[in-house]
Structure formats: structure tokens, C-alpha cells
Amino acid sequence: MTDLRVLIPAAGAGSRAGLPYPKTLHPVGGVPILLRQFALLRPFDTRPVVVTSPAGKAPIAETLAAAGVAADLVVQASPTGMGDAILCLDDAPGSTPEHVVAVWGDIPLLDPRTIAATVERHLQAGNDFTFPTRHVDAAYTVVTRDAAGTVTALAETREAGAEPGPGERDIGVFAFRRAVVFDLLRRRLPGALGTTTGEHGFLYIVRHLVEHGCKVEALPIATTRDLVSLNRLSDLDGHDAAGNPA
């Protein structure tokens, strides 16, 4: 069996959405986002690692216990960025897997076929970093490719000082080799700290992986449902109670 663990950074407080609980616990179709993700990711890891905030640990633990599902919860002591959240995997018991599948904890409508195809391609191609993408009219993150179509970078438009425009974006799902990615994250290489947030980011690592000769692949296979993430409750507008397009 492949040495792989699922990591779900879920330290978002839900304040922008006006929620009194972690946004990963917001119900979609009557089921909290986190539990929807657990069901989706069970074929790859029956005991995922979930990164929580100090205040979010108890309600997340209670939700998981009530649903009868197992997880390793690790606390990100302060909101210092997604790069640090990813590194929290080191605090989980026995968590030194060869491969990691990271899924942002606020994505409620992921298509299982997108996840399966991403993981399959990552392992079969021997990639160091693999992620699904989609071409959209307003890309808040942008994939850059060279003339041969090879990925060279992935960046947030706000960090680049640009307005979202047509482009290829990620969806918040990444499969990667833990050792090489964690090594580069710990170095705090150029671009590690966001110019607008001051936080340790994660997407900047793609450029450094490419520069270090690592094998990075972006798969333009994501669906429109995969693109939905919960920052504000209005982000779910246009979807019915089950999460389907209305």
C-alpha cells in the first residue's frame, strides 16, 4: 500500500462568513464540510490529520466523535499561514509519510473523480507535486506555464499585485512528496511571506520546486463544483441544500 496521508488544514475561524464555529463545520446538504471531505478521502486515508486553531479543536473533535470517525488533530497555535499549517503534519503521531494529499478544509463540493485522478497521476507519474486546475474567467490564483506547457509557478493574484482575470487556477487540492516540500518550506525561501498578509504561504513553493528540478504537474481536470470554497456564506449561492447547482 502506498505510504500516503491526508492532511486537512482547517484552522479557519469562520469569522468572515459570520459563523460562530470553524467554517469547516458549516453544513452543506445537512453535513458539515469536514465530514463530507472525510467520506470523500476515506479511500486514501481512514485517519486523516486535521489542523485546527486552538479554539476550533474542541468543536471539531466533538463533531468527529459524534459521527464516529477517527482523525489526528493537531493545533496551529497562531494563524501564521498555510505553509506553517502544512508543516503541522510533523506534530501528528507517526506522520512521516512519503506522500501527502492536502485538501483545504473549506471546500464542500469536491468531485471524487478529481481527487482520484490527481492521486493516481501523482503516483503513477512519479511526480513531486501534482494539483488539479481549471481555466476560469476570474482566477484568484494563477498557474504559469512555459512555452512547452510545463508548470513554472503558482501564485495568488493579490500577491502579484494584479486583478483576477482569465487564467488557470488551482482548487486547493495538492498531492506531494513530503520530504522535498517540507524541506523547502522550512527554508523560508524568497516569496515565503505574503506581501499583503505577512503570513507564510504555500503556493510559492511551486516555483522553488521547479527551480530545484522537481517534477511538478498541473492537471486541468477540475469541475465547476470543485471551485466552490466557503469564505462567505454567499459563496454557496446558486447551490441547493445538497450542494448541487440550483
GROMACS .gro file of C-alpha atoms in nm:
model
  246
    1MET     CA    1   0.000   0.000   0.000
    2THR     CA    2   0.128   0.350  -0.084
    3ASP     CA    3   0.269   0.542   0.211
    4LEU     CA    4   0.027   0.836   0.198
    5ARG     CA    5  -0.160   1.053   0.445
    6VAL     CA    6  -0.439   1.303   0.401
    7LEU     CA    7  -0.389   1.645   0.559
    8ILE     CA    8  -0.679   1.889   0.601
    9PRO     CA    9  -0.581   2.240   0.715
   10ALA     CA   10  -0.900   2.354   0.890
   11ALA     CA   11  -0.792   2.634   1.121
   12GLY     CA   12  -1.021   2.892   0.959
   13ALA     CA   13  -1.237   3.055   1.224
   14GLY     CA   14  -1.533   3.134   1.000
   15SER     CA   15  -1.537   3.499   1.108
   16ARG     CA   16  -1.560   3.636   0.753
   17ALA     CA   17  -1.860   3.412   0.697
   18GLY     CA   18  -2.014   3.533   1.023
   19LEU     CA   19  -2.005   3.184   1.173
   20PRO     CA   20  -1.967   3.116   1.547
   21TYR     CA   21  -1.777   2.793   1.475
   22PRO     CA   22  -1.495   2.680   1.243
   23LYS     CA   23  -1.606   2.718   0.883
   24THR     CA   24  -1.511   2.357   0.807
   25LEU     CA   25  -1.806   2.259   1.028
   26HIS     CA   26  -2.060   2.457   0.827
   27PRO     CA   27  -2.326   2.213   0.699
   28VAL     CA   28  -2.380   2.172   0.327
   29GLY     CA   29  -2.666   1.943   0.239
   30GLY     CA   30  -2.705   1.881   0.614
   31VAL     CA   31  -2.347   1.750   0.650
   32PRO     CA   32  -2.052   1.954   0.782
   33ILE     CA   33  -1.793   2.025   0.514
   34LEU     CA   34  -1.526   1.836   0.710
   35LEU     CA   35  -1.737   1.519   0.726
   36ARG     CA   36  -1.810   1.545   0.355
   37GLN     CA   37  -1.437   1.557   0.296
   38PHE     CA   38  -1.370   1.262   0.528
   39ALA     CA   39  -1.614   1.048   0.328
   40LEU     CA   40  -1.454   1.157   0.002
   41LEU     CA   41  -1.098   1.092   0.118
   42ARG     CA   42  -1.155   0.766   0.304
   43PRO     CA   43  -1.018   0.554   0.014
   44PHE     CA   44  -0.679   0.721   0.067
   45ASP     CA   45  -0.660   0.759   0.446
   46THR     CA   46  -0.903   0.631   0.710
   47ARG     CA   47  -0.749   0.854   0.978
   48PRO     CA   48  -0.666   1.195   0.826
   49VAL     CA   49  -0.469   1.466   1.000
   50VAL     CA   50  -0.672   1.781   1.066
   51VAL     CA   51  -0.503   2.112   1.153
   52THR     CA   52  -0.719   2.322   1.384
   53SER     CA   53  -0.698   2.653   1.564
   54PRO     CA   54  -0.679   2.641   1.945
   55ALA     CA   55  -1.044   2.747   1.971
   56GLY     CA   56  -1.155   2.516   1.692
   57LYS     CA   57  -1.008   2.193   1.828
   58ALA     CA   58  -1.291   2.113   2.073
   59PRO     CA   59  -1.587   2.167   1.834
   60ILE     CA   60  -1.409   1.976   1.557
   61ALA     CA   61  -1.327   1.690   1.794
   62GLU     CA   62  -1.689   1.681   1.913
   63THR     CA   63  -1.822   1.672   1.557
   64LEU     CA   64  -1.590   1.389   1.459
   65ALA     CA   65  -1.669   1.192   1.773
   66ALA     CA   66  -2.044   1.229   1.719
   67ALA     CA   67  -2.001   1.098   1.364
   68GLY     CA   68  -1.785   0.809   1.481
   69VAL     CA   69  -1.489   0.894   1.260
   70ALA     CA   70  -1.122   0.896   1.357
   71ALA     CA   71  -0.864   1.166   1.296
   72ASP     CA   72  -0.541   1.301   1.436
   73LEU     CA   73  -0.596   1.663   1.539
   74VAL     CA   74  -0.300   1.899   1.559
   75VAL     CA   75  -0.322   2.261   1.668
   76GLN     CA   76  -0.173   2.553   1.477
   77ALA     CA   77  -0.108   2.778   1.775
   78SER     CA   78  -0.138   3.103   1.581
   79PRO     CA   79  -0.259   3.193   1.229
   80THR     CA   80   0.084   3.231   1.069
   81GLY     CA   81  -0.010   3.099   0.727
   82MET     CA   82  -0.083   2.792   0.519
   83GLY     CA   83   0.283   2.698   0.486
   84ASP     CA   84   0.306   2.663   0.864
   85ALA     CA   85  -0.026   2.476   0.870
   86ILE     CA   86   0.113   2.220   0.628
   87LEU     CA   87   0.424   2.177   0.844
   88CYS     CA   88   0.195   2.096   1.140
   89LEU     CA   89   0.176   1.746   0.994
   90ASP     CA   90   0.503   1.683   1.179
   91ASP     CA   91   0.310   1.712   1.507
   92ALA     CA   92   0.075   1.424   1.422
   93PRO     CA   93   0.165   1.086   1.571
   94GLY     CA   94   0.374   0.874   1.338
   95SER     CA   95   0.326   1.113   1.048
   96THR     CA   96   0.630   1.085   0.821
   97PRO     CA   97   0.458   0.952   0.507
   98GLU     CA   98   0.624   0.955   0.169
   99HIS     CA   99   0.326   1.129   0.009
  100VAL     CA  100   0.069   1.379   0.134
  101VAL     CA  101  -0.268   1.476  -0.009
  102ALA     CA  102  -0.357   1.821   0.126
  103VAL     CA  103  -0.713   1.950   0.093
  104TRP     CA  104  -0.818   2.292   0.220
  105GLY     CA  105  -1.086   2.246   0.485
  106ASP     CA  106  -1.339   2.487   0.333
  107ILE     CA  107  -1.407   2.309   0.001
  108PRO     CA  108  -1.752   2.144   0.026
  109LEU     CA  109  -1.831   2.011  -0.322
  110LEU     CA  110  -1.523   1.822  -0.437
  111ASP     CA  111  -1.577   1.563  -0.707
  112PRO     CA  112  -1.433   1.224  -0.603
  113ARG     CA  113  -1.318   1.170  -0.961
  114THR     CA  114  -1.099   1.481  -0.941
  115ILE     CA  115  -0.929   1.356  -0.625
  116ALA     CA  116  -0.886   1.002  -0.756
  117ALA     CA  117  -0.740   1.118  -1.088
  118THR     CA  118  -0.500   1.355  -0.914
  119VAL     CA  119  -0.367   1.094  -0.672
  120GLU     CA  120  -0.343   0.829  -0.944
  121ARG     CA  121  -0.149   1.058  -1.177
  122HIS     CA  122   0.080   1.178  -0.896
  123LEU     CA  123   0.181   0.825  -0.801
  124GLN     CA  124   0.199   0.671  -1.147
  125ALA     CA  125   0.399   0.959  -1.298
  126GLY     CA  126   0.641   0.973  -1.006
  127ASN     CA  127   0.568   1.341  -0.953
  128ASP     CA  128   0.695   1.551  -0.666
  129PHE     CA  129   0.393   1.784  -0.672
  130THR     CA  130   0.059   1.742  -0.851
  131PHE     CA  131  -0.257   1.950  -0.840
  132PRO     CA  132  -0.585   1.981  -1.033
  133THR     CA  133  -0.677   2.307  -1.204
  134ARG     CA  134  -0.945   2.472  -1.412
  135HIS     CA  135  -0.948   2.763  -1.658
  136VAL     CA  136  -1.180   3.037  -1.532
  137ASP     CA  137  -1.276   3.394  -1.616
  138ALA     CA  138  -1.152   3.537  -1.284
  139ALA     CA  139  -0.854   3.346  -1.147
  140TYR     CA  140  -0.761   3.438  -0.790
  141THR     CA  141  -0.461   3.208  -0.819
  142VAL     CA  142  -0.276   3.171  -1.146
  143VAL     CA  143  -0.076   2.882  -1.290
  144THR     CA  144   0.216   2.992  -1.508
  145ARG     CA  145   0.345   2.760  -1.780
  146ASP     CA  146   0.637   2.786  -2.020
  147ALA     CA  147   0.615   2.752  -2.399
  148ALA     CA  148   0.622   2.373  -2.366
  149GLY     CA  149   0.327   2.379  -2.125
  150THR     CA  150   0.535   2.288  -1.821
  151VAL     CA  151   0.430   2.448  -1.492
  152THR     CA  152   0.673   2.714  -1.371
  153ALA     CA  153   0.481   2.881  -1.087
  154LEU     CA  154   0.154   2.912  -0.896
  155ALA     CA  155   0.070   3.241  -0.728
  156GLU     CA  156  -0.212   3.444  -0.579
  157THR     CA  157  -0.308   3.742  -0.792
  158ARG     CA  158  -0.318   3.967  -0.485
  159GLU     CA  159   0.044   3.878  -0.408
  160ALA     CA  160   0.136   3.961  -0.766
  161GLY     CA  161  -0.043   4.295  -0.739
  162ALA     CA  162  -0.283   4.200  -1.015
  163GLU     CA  163  -0.658   4.187  -1.054
  164PRO     CA  164  -0.817   3.845  -1.117
  165GLY     CA  165  -0.856   3.780  -1.488
  166PRO     CA  166  -0.890   3.485  -1.724
  167GLY     CA  167  -0.648   3.210  -1.635
  168GLU     CA  168  -0.579   2.865  -1.494
  169ARG     CA  169  -0.625   2.832  -1.118
  170ASP     CA  170  -0.583   2.565  -0.854
  171ILE     CA  171  -0.872   2.440  -0.637
  172GLY     CA  172  -0.698   2.383  -0.302
  173VAL     CA  173  -0.606   2.017  -0.354
  174PHE     CA  174  -0.241   1.909  -0.372
  175ALA     CA  175  -0.057   1.576  -0.377
  176PHE     CA  176   0.314   1.593  -0.299
  177ARG     CA  177   0.623   1.419  -0.168
  178ARG     CA  178   0.652   1.521   0.194
  179ALA     CA  179   1.032   1.525   0.224
  180VAL     CA  180   1.112   1.764  -0.060
  181VAL     CA  181   0.819   2.000   0.004
  182PHE     CA  182   0.879   2.018   0.379
  183ASP     CA  183   1.249   2.081   0.324
  184LEU     CA  184   1.177   2.381   0.104
  185LEU     CA  185   0.901   2.513   0.333
  186ARG     CA  186   1.136   2.511   0.631
  187ARG     CA  187   1.392   2.719   0.442
  188ARG     CA  188   1.154   3.019   0.413
  189LEU     CA  189   1.275   3.086   0.060
  190PRO     CA  190   1.202   3.409  -0.132
  191GLY     CA  191   0.828   3.466  -0.157
  192ALA     CA  192   0.754   3.266   0.157
  193LEU     CA  193   0.596   3.561   0.339
  194GLY     CA  194   0.297   3.722   0.174
  195THR     CA  195   0.336   4.087   0.083
  196THR     CA  196  -0.023   4.161   0.185
  197THR     CA  197  -0.061   3.925   0.483
  198GLY     CA  198   0.291   3.873   0.614
  199GLU     CA  199   0.197   3.507   0.658
  200HIS     CA  200   0.397   3.204   0.548
  201GLY     CA  201   0.224   3.095   0.230
  202PHE     CA  202   0.224   2.765   0.044
  203LEU     CA  203   0.172   2.827  -0.326
  204TYR     CA  204   0.510   2.999  -0.362
  205ILE     CA  205   0.671   2.658  -0.312
  206VAL     CA  206   0.579   2.554  -0.667
  207ARG     CA  207   0.829   2.795  -0.822
  208HIS     CA  208   1.105   2.669  -0.595
  209LEU     CA  209   1.024   2.306  -0.666
  210VAL     CA  210   1.059   2.376  -1.037
  211GLU     CA  211   1.386   2.564  -0.983
  212HIS     CA  212   1.520   2.268  -0.784
  213GLY     CA  213   1.448   2.033  -1.073
  214CYS     CA  214   1.146   1.865  -0.915
  215LYS     CA  215   0.866   1.718  -1.123
  216VAL     CA  216   0.555   1.939  -1.096
  217GLU     CA  217   0.234   1.878  -1.287
  218ALA     CA  218  -0.096   2.068  -1.303
  219LEU     CA  219  -0.394   1.872  -1.430
  220PRO     CA  220  -0.672   2.081  -1.594
  221ILE     CA  221  -0.940   1.836  -1.482
  222ALA     CA  222  -1.130   2.024  -1.209
  223THR     CA  223  -1.507   2.073  -1.235
  224THR     CA  224  -1.703   2.388  -1.158
  225ARG     CA  225  -1.821   2.225  -0.832
  226ASP     CA  226  -1.458   2.175  -0.728
  227LEU     CA  227  -1.408   2.552  -0.742
  228VAL     CA  228  -1.655   2.632  -0.465
  229SER     CA  229  -1.495   2.727  -0.133
  230LEU     CA  230  -1.653   2.884   0.175
  231ASN     CA  231  -1.516   3.224   0.264
  232ARG     CA  232  -1.854   3.391   0.293
  233LEU     CA  233  -2.197   3.228   0.303
  234SER     CA  234  -2.273   3.393  -0.030
  235ASP     CA  235  -2.010   3.165  -0.184
  236LEU     CA  236  -2.271   2.889  -0.165
  237ASP     CA  237  -2.531   3.093  -0.354
  238GLY     CA  238  -2.650   2.913  -0.665
  239HIS     CA  239  -2.639   2.571  -0.496
  240ASP     CA  240  -2.926   2.381  -0.342
  241ALA     CA  241  -2.934   2.221   0.004
  242ALA     CA  242  -2.747   1.917  -0.125
  243GLY     CA  243  -2.473   2.133  -0.273
  244ASN     CA  244  -2.585   2.085  -0.632
  245PRO     CA  245  -2.615   2.379  -0.872
  246ALA     CA  246  -2.957   2.533  -0.824
   0.00000   0.00000   0.00000
